[in-house]
Coordinates of C-alpha atoms and ligand atoms in Angstrom, one line a residue:
X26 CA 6.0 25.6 10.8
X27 CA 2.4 26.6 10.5
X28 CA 1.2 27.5 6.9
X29 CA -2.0 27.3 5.0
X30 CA -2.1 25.0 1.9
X31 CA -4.7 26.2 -0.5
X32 CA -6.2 25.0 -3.7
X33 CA -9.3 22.9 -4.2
X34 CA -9.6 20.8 -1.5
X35 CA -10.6 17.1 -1.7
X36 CA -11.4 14.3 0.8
X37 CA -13.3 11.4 0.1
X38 CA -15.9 9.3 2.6
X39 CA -15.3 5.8 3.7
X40 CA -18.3 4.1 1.8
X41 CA -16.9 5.3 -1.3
X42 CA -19.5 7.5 -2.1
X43 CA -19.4 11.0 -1.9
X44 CA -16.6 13.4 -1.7
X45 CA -16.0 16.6 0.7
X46 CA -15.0 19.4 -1.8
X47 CA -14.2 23.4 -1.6
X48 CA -13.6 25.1 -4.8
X49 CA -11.3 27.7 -3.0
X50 CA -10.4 25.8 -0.2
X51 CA -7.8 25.5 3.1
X52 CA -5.9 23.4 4.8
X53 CA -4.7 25.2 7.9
X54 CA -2.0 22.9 9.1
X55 CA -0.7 23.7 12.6
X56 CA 3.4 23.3 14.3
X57 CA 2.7 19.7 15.0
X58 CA 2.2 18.5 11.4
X59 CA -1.7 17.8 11.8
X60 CA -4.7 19.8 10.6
X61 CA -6.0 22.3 12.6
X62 CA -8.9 23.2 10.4
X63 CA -10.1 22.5 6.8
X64 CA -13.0 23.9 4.9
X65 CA -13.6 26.6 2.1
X66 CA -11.3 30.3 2.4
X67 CA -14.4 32.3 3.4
X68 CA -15.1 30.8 6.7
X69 CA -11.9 30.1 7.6
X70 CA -11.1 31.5 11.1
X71 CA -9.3 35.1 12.0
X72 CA -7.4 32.7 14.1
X73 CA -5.6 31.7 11.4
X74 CA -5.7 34.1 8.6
X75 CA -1.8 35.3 9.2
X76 CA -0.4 31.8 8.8
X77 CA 1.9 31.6 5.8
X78 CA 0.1 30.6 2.7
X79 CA 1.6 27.6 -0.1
X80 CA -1.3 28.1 -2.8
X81 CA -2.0 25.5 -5.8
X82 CA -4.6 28.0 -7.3
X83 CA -7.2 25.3 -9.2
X84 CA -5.0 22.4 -8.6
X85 CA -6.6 19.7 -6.3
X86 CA -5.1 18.7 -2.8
X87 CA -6.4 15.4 -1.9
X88 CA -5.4 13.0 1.0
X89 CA -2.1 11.6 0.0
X90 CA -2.1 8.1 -1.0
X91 CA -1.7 4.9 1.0
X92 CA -0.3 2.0 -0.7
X93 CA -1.6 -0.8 1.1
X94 CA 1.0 -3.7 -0.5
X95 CA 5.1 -2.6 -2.0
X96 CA 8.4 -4.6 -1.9
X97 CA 11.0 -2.3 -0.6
X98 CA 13.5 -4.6 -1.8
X99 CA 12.2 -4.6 -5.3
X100 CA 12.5 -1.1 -6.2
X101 CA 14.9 -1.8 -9.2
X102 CA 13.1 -4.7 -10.3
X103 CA 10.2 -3.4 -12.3
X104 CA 9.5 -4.4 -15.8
X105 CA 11.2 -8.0 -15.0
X106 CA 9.4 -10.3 -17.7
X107 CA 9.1 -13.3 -15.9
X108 CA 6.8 -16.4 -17.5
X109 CA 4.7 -16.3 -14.3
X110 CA 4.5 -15.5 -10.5
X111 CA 7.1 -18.5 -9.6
X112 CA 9.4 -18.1 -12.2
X113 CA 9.8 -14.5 -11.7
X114 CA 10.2 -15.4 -7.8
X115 CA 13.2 -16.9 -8.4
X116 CA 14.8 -15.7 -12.1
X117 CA 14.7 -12.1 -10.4
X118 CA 13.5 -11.6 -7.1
X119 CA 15.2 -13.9 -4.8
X120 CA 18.6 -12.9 -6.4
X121 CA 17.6 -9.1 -6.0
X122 CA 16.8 -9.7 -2.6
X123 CA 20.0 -11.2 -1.5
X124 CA 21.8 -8.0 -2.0
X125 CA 19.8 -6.5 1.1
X126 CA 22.4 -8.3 3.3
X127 CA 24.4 -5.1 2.9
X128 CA 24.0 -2.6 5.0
X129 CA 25.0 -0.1 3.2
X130 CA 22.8 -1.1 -0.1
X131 CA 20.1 -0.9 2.1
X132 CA 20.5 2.8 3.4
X133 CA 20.9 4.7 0.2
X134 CA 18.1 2.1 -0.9
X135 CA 15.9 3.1 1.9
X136 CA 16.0 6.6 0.9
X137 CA 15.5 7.0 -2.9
X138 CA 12.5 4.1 -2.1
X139 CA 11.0 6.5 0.0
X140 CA 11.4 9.7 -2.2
X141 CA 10.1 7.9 -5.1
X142 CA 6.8 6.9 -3.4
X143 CA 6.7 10.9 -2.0
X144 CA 7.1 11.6 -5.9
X145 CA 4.4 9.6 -6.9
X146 CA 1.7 10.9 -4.0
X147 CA 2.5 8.2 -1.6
X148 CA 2.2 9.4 1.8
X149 CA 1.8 6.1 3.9
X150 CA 2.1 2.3 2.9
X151 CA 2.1 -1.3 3.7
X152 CA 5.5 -2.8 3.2
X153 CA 7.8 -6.2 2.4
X154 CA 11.3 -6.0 3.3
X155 CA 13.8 -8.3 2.7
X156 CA 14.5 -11.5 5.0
X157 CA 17.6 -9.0 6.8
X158 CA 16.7 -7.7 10.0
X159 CA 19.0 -4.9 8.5
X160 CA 17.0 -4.3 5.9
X161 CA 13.5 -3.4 8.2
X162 CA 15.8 -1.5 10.4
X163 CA 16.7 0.6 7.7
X164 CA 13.1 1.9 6.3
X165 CA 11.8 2.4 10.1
X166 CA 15.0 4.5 10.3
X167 CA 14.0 6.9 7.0
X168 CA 10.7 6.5 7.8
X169 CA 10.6 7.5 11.0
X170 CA 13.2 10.7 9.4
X171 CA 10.0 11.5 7.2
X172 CA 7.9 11.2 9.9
X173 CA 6.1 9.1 7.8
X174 CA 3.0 6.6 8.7
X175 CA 4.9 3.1 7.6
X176 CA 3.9 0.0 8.5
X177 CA 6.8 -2.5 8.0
X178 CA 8.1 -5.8 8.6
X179 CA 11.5 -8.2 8.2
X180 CA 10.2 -11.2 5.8
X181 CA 10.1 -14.5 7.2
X182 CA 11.1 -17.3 4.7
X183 CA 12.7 -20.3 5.8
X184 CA 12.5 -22.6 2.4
X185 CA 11.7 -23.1 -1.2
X186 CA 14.1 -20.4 -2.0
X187 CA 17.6 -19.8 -2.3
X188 CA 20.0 -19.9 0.5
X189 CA 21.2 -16.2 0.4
X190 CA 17.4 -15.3 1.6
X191 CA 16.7 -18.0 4.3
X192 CA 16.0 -17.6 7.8
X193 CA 15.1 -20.0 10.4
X194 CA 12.3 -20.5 12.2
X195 CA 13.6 -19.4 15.5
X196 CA 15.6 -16.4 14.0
X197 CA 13.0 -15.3 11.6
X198 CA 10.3 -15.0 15.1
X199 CA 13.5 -13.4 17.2
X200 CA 14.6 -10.7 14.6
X201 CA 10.9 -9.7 14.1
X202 CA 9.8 -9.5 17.8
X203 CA 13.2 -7.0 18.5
X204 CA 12.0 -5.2 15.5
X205 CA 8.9 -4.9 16.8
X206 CA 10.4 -3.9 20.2
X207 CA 12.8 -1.2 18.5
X208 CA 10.3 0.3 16.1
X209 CA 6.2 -0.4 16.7
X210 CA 4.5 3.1 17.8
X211 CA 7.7 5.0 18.0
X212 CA 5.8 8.1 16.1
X213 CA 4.3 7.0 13.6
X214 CA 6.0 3.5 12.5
X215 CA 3.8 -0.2 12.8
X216 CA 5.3 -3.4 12.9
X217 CA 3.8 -6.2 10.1
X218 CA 4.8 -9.6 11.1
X219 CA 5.7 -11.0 7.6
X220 CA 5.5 -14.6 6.6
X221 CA 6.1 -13.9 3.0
X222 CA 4.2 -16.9 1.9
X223 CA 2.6 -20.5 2.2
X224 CA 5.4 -21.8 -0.4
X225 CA 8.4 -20.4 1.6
X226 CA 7.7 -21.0 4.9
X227 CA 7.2 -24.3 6.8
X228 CA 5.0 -25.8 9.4
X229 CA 6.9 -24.1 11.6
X230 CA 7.4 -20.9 11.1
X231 CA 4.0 -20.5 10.4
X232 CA 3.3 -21.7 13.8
X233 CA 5.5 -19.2 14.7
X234 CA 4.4 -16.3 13.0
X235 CA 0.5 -17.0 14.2
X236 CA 2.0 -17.1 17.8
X237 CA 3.4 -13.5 17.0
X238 CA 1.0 -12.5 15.9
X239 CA -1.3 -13.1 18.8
X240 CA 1.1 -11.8 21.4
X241 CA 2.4 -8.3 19.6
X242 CA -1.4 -7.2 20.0
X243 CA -1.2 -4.0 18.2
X244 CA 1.3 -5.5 15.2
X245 CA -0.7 -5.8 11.8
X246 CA 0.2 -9.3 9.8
X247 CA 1.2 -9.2 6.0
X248 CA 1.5 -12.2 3.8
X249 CA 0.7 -13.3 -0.1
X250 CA -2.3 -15.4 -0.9
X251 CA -4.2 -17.6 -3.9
X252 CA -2.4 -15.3 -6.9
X253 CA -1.1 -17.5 -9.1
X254 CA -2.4 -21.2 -10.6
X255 CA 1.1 -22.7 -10.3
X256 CA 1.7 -21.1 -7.0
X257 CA -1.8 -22.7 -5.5
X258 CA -1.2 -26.1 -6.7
X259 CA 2.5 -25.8 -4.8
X260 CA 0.6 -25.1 -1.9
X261 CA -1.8 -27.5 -2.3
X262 CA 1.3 -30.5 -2.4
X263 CA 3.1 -28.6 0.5
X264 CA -0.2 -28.6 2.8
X265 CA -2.3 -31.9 1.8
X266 CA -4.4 -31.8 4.9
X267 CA -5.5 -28.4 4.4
X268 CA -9.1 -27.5 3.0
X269 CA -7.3 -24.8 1.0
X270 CA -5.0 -22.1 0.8
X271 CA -6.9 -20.1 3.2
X272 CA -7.3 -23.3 5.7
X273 CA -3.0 -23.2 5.6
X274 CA -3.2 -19.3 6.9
X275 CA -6.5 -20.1 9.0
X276 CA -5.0 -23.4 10.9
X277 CA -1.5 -21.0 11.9
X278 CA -3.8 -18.6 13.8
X279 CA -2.7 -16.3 10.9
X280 CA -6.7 -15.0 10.3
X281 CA -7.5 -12.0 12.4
X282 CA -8.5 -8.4 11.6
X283 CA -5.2 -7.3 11.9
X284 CA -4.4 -9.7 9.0
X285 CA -3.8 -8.7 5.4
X286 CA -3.2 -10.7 2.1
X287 CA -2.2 -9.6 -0.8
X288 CA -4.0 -10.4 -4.4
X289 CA -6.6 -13.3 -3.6
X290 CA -7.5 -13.9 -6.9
X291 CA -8.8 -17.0 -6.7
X292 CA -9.9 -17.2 -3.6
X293 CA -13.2 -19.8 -3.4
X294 CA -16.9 -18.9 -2.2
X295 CA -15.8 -20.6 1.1
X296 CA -12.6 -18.8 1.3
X297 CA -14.0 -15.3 1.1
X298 CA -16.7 -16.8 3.9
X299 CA -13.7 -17.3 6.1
X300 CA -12.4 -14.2 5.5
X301 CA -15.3 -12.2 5.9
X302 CA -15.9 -13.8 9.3
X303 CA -12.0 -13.6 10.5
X304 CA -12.2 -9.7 9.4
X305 CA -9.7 -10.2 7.5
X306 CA -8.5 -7.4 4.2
X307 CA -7.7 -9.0 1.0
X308 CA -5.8 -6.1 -0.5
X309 CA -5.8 -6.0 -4.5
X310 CA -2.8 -5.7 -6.9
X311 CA -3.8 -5.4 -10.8
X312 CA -0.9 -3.7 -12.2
X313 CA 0.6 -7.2 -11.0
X314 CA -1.8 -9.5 -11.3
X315 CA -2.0 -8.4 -15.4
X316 CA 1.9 -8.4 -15.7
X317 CA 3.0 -11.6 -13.9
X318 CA -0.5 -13.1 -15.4
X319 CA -1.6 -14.2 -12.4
X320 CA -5.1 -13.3 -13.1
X321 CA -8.4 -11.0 -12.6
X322 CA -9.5 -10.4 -9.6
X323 CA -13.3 -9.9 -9.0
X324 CA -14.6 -7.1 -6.6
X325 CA -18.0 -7.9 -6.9
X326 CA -17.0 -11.6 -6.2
X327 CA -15.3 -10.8 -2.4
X328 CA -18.0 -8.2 -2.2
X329 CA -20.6 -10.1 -2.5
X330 CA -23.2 -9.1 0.0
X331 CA -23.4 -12.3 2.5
X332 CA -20.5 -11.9 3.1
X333 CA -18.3 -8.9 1.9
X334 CA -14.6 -8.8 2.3
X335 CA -12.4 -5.6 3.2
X336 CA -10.4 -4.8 0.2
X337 CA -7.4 -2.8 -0.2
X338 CA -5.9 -1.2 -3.5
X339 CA -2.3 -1.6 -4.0
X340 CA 1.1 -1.9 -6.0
X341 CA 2.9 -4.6 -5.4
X342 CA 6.2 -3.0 -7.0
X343 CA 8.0 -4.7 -8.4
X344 CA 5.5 -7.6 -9.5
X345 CA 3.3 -4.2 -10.1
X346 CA 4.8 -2.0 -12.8
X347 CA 4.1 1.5 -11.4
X348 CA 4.8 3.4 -8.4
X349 CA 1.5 5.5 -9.4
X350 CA -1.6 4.6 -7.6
X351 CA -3.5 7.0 -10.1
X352 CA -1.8 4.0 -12.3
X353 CA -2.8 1.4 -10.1
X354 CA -6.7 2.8 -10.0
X355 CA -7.0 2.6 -13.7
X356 CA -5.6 -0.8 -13.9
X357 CA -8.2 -2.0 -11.3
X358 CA -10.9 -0.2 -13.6
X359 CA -9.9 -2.2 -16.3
X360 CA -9.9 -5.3 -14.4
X361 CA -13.2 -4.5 -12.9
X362 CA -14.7 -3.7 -16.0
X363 CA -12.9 -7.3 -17.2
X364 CA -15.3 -8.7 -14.2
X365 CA -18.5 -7.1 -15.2
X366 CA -18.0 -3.9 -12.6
X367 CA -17.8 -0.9 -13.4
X368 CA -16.3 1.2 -10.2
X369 CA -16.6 4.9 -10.0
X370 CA -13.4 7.1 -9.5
X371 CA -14.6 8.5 -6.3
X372 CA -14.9 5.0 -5.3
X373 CA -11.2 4.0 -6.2
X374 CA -10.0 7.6 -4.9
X375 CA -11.6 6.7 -1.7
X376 CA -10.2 3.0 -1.6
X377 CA -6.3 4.8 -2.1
X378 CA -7.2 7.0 0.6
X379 CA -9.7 6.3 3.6
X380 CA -10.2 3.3 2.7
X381 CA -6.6 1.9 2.5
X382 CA -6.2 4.2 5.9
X383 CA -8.7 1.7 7.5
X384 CA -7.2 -1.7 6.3
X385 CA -4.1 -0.4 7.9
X386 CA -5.6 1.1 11.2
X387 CA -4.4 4.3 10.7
X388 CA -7.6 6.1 9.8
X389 CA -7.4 7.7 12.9
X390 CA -4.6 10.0 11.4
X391 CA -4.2 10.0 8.2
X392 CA -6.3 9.2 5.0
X393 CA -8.8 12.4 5.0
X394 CA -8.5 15.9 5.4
X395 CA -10.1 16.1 9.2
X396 CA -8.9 18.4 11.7
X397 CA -6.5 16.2 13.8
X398 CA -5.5 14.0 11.3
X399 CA -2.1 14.5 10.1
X400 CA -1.6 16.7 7.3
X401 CA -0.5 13.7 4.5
X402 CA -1.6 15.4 1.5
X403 CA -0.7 15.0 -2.8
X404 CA -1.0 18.4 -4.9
X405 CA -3.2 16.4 -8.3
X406 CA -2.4 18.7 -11.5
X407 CA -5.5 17.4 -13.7
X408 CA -3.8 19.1 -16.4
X409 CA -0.3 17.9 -16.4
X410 CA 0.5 16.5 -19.4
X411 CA -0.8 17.7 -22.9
X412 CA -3.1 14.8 -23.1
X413 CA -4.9 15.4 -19.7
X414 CA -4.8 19.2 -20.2
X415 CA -7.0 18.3 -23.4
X416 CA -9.1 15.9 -21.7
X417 CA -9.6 18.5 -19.5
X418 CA -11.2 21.1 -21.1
X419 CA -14.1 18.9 -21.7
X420 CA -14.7 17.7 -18.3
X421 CA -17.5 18.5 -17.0
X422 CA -17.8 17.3 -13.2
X423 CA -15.5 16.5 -10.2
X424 CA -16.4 12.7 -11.0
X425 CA -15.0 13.3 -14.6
X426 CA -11.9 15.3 -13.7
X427 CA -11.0 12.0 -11.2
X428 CA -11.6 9.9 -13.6
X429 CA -9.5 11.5 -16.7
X430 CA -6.8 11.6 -13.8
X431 CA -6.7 8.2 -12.9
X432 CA -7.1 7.0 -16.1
X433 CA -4.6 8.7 -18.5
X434 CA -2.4 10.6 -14.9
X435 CA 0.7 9.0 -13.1
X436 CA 4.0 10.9 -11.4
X437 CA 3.4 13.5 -14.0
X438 CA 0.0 14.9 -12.2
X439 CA 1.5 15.1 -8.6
X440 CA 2.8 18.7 -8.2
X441 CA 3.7 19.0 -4.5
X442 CA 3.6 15.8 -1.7
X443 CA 3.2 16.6 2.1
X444 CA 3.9 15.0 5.1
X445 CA 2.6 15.4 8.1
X446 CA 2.8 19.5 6.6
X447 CA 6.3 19.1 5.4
X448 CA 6.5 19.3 1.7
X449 CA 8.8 16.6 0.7
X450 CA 8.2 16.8 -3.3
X451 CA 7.7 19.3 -5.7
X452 CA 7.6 18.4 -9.0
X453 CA 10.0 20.4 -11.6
X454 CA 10.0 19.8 -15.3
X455 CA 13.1 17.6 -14.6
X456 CA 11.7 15.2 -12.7
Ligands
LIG513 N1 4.3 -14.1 -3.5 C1 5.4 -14.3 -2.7 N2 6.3 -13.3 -2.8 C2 5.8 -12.5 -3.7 C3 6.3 -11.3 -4.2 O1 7.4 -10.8 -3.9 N3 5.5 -10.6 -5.2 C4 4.3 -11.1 -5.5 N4 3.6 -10.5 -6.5 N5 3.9 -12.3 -5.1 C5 4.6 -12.9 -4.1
LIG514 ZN1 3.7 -8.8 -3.0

């Protein structure tokens, strides 16, 4: 139904730099679920003025986050101290996995994975399933009962694992393309083709996976690169002729704007050139990368002006330990900061938002608060908790009220999560 949400409205630019704001502002959101117009209360148009109003008085209602990289399968597994990225692979992933074989599991899975990104902001994401064709099947299906912008894909692994989460190489590339056939661009769902990573797939299904990818010509690709030490020296036995780990993606066809890696930590000066020239998005994790110890990724390193890389901000859940990207922005401060970079909050706001929209070519409907977009929006309470309602009272601009929220703010600071107009959280002192 139409309704006007109101509150101080925020939307941030693609650069990073600036941000659209209105003290007392509206979003008027129309029958369809998009925005028919956004702006500040006293210009809004009679056209609109009887539409049922939700207001947040002075709380802030920004573009709903993206999360550009999350395991569906690993909702449970947070917090799973593993000594590093391989041995928490197998010691509590691969077994975790394995129980996505099961229907079942996987439904009431699908749904409380779902409601706990709504209840943490999330509006859109980037997602890892399970090897199961089931398993995909199931998040389109509550996604698509959202309508929710997902973008999703069966993983392919074929070795270097255990049995239980094996595919082939012929069933891995079958069970994605009908996938892809059942579920790409029905509303708003997007097939990933999902080689999980160099170490657990062969010669082969790489091939495979690069030939997918060049025929499905709107399906994005999703895969894990250069995160841990251990893990690149594996890859470095598995793939002796390549230059390096980028060379093993690169030679597959796997490269292409429509490509995505997750962490690329230590990716090389000529790895980031490759990237940068393939248009490629290397999509940063640090709530992971500082649990599993994997390392410190350096913005200003793929940045660097020669040759820039796209970046994306992320999760990873359940190698990341919170759900929150206001978590996962003031992990990547801290890591920044680690690097010698000192990123501004309306720059990681925009990166959650816009920025995350365009990695996943969806800016086109969601990400911003733009008339036609859809109306994917998080409710931000910058004085949710005691210690932010403090904070608070000595804030003195927008910058510092984003910053104090992404810093110290989490689950607790999202009051109210829309999509596409539908409120589908509301936080209550129980939850
Ligand atoms: N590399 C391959 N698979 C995974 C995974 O599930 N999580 C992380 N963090 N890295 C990976
Ligand atoms: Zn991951």
């Amino acid at each position: 139904m139409s309704k006007l949400i109101r509150g101080q409205t925020l939307s941030f630019a693609a650069d990073g730099q600036s941000v659209v704001h209105h003290q007392k502002g509206v979003v008027a959101v129309a029958d369809d679920g998009r925005i028919a117009w956004t702006g500040s209360i006293d210009k809004l148009p009679d056209a609109y003025a009887t539409w049922k109003v939700e207001d947040h008085g002075h709380r802030l209602v920004a573009p709903g986050f993206i999360d550009a990289h999350i395991h569906f399968p690993q909702y449970r597994i947070l917090a799973a101290p593993g000594k590093d990225l391989l041995d928490w692979l197998h010691r509590f992933t691969f077994p975790e996995e394995a129980r996505y074989a099961d229907r079942d599991h996987v439904a009431a899975a699908a749904d409380i994975f779902l409601s706990r990104l709504a209840a943490h902001g999330t509006t859109a994401a980037l997602a890892f399933c399970s090897v199961h064709k089931a398993c995909a099947d199931e998040l389109f299906k509550a996604a698509a009962r959202r309508n929710m912008a997902l973008v999703t894909g069966k993983t392919m692994m074929d070795r270097n694992a255990i049995p239980a989460v094996h595919d082939t190489p012929e069933t891995g590339a079958r069970e994605s393309e009908e996938l892809y056939r059942a579920w790409n661009a029905k509303g708003r769902l997007r097939y990933a083709v999902t080689p999980r990573f160099a170490i657990t797939s062969s010669e082969a299904q790489l091939r495979l996976s690069g030939e997918l990818l060049a025929s499905l010509p709107d399906a994005l690709m999703q895969t894990h690169i250069s995160e841990s030490p251990g893990e690149i020296a594996f890859v470095k036995e598995l793939f002796p002729q390549a230059r390096d780990y980028t060379d093993v993606y690169d030679r597959f066809g796997l490269l292409s704007p429509r490509s995505l890696f997750a962490h690329g930590v230590h990716l090389g000066e000529r790895e980031a050139g490759r990237m940068h020239e393939a248009g490629c998005t290397v999509i940063h994790c640090p709530t992971s990368n500082t649990f599993l110890g994997s390392g410190l990724m350096s913005m200003p390193h793929l940045r660097k002006a020669a040759r820039p890389v796209d970046l994306a901000l992320a999760t990873d859940v359940g190698g990341g330990t919170s759900y929150s990207m206001l978590a996962t922005m003031g992990e990547a401060y801290k890591v920044q900061m680690l690097s010698g970079y000192k990123p501004k909050a309306v720059e990681l706001f925009a990166m959650a938002t816009i920025g995350n929209a365009a990695r996943l070519h969806m800016a086109g409907e969601t990400g911003s608060l733009e008339a036609g977009k859809f109306a994917d929006i998080a409710v931000l309470d910058p004085e949710a908790t005691p210690v932010l309602a403090a904070r608070h009272e000595v804030s003195e601009t927008l910058e510092d009220v984003l910053f104090a929220l992404l810093i110290l703010g989490d689950d607790r600071a999202v009051s109210a999560t829309y999509i596409a107009g539908e409120k589908v959280h509301e936080r209550s002192l129980s939850t």
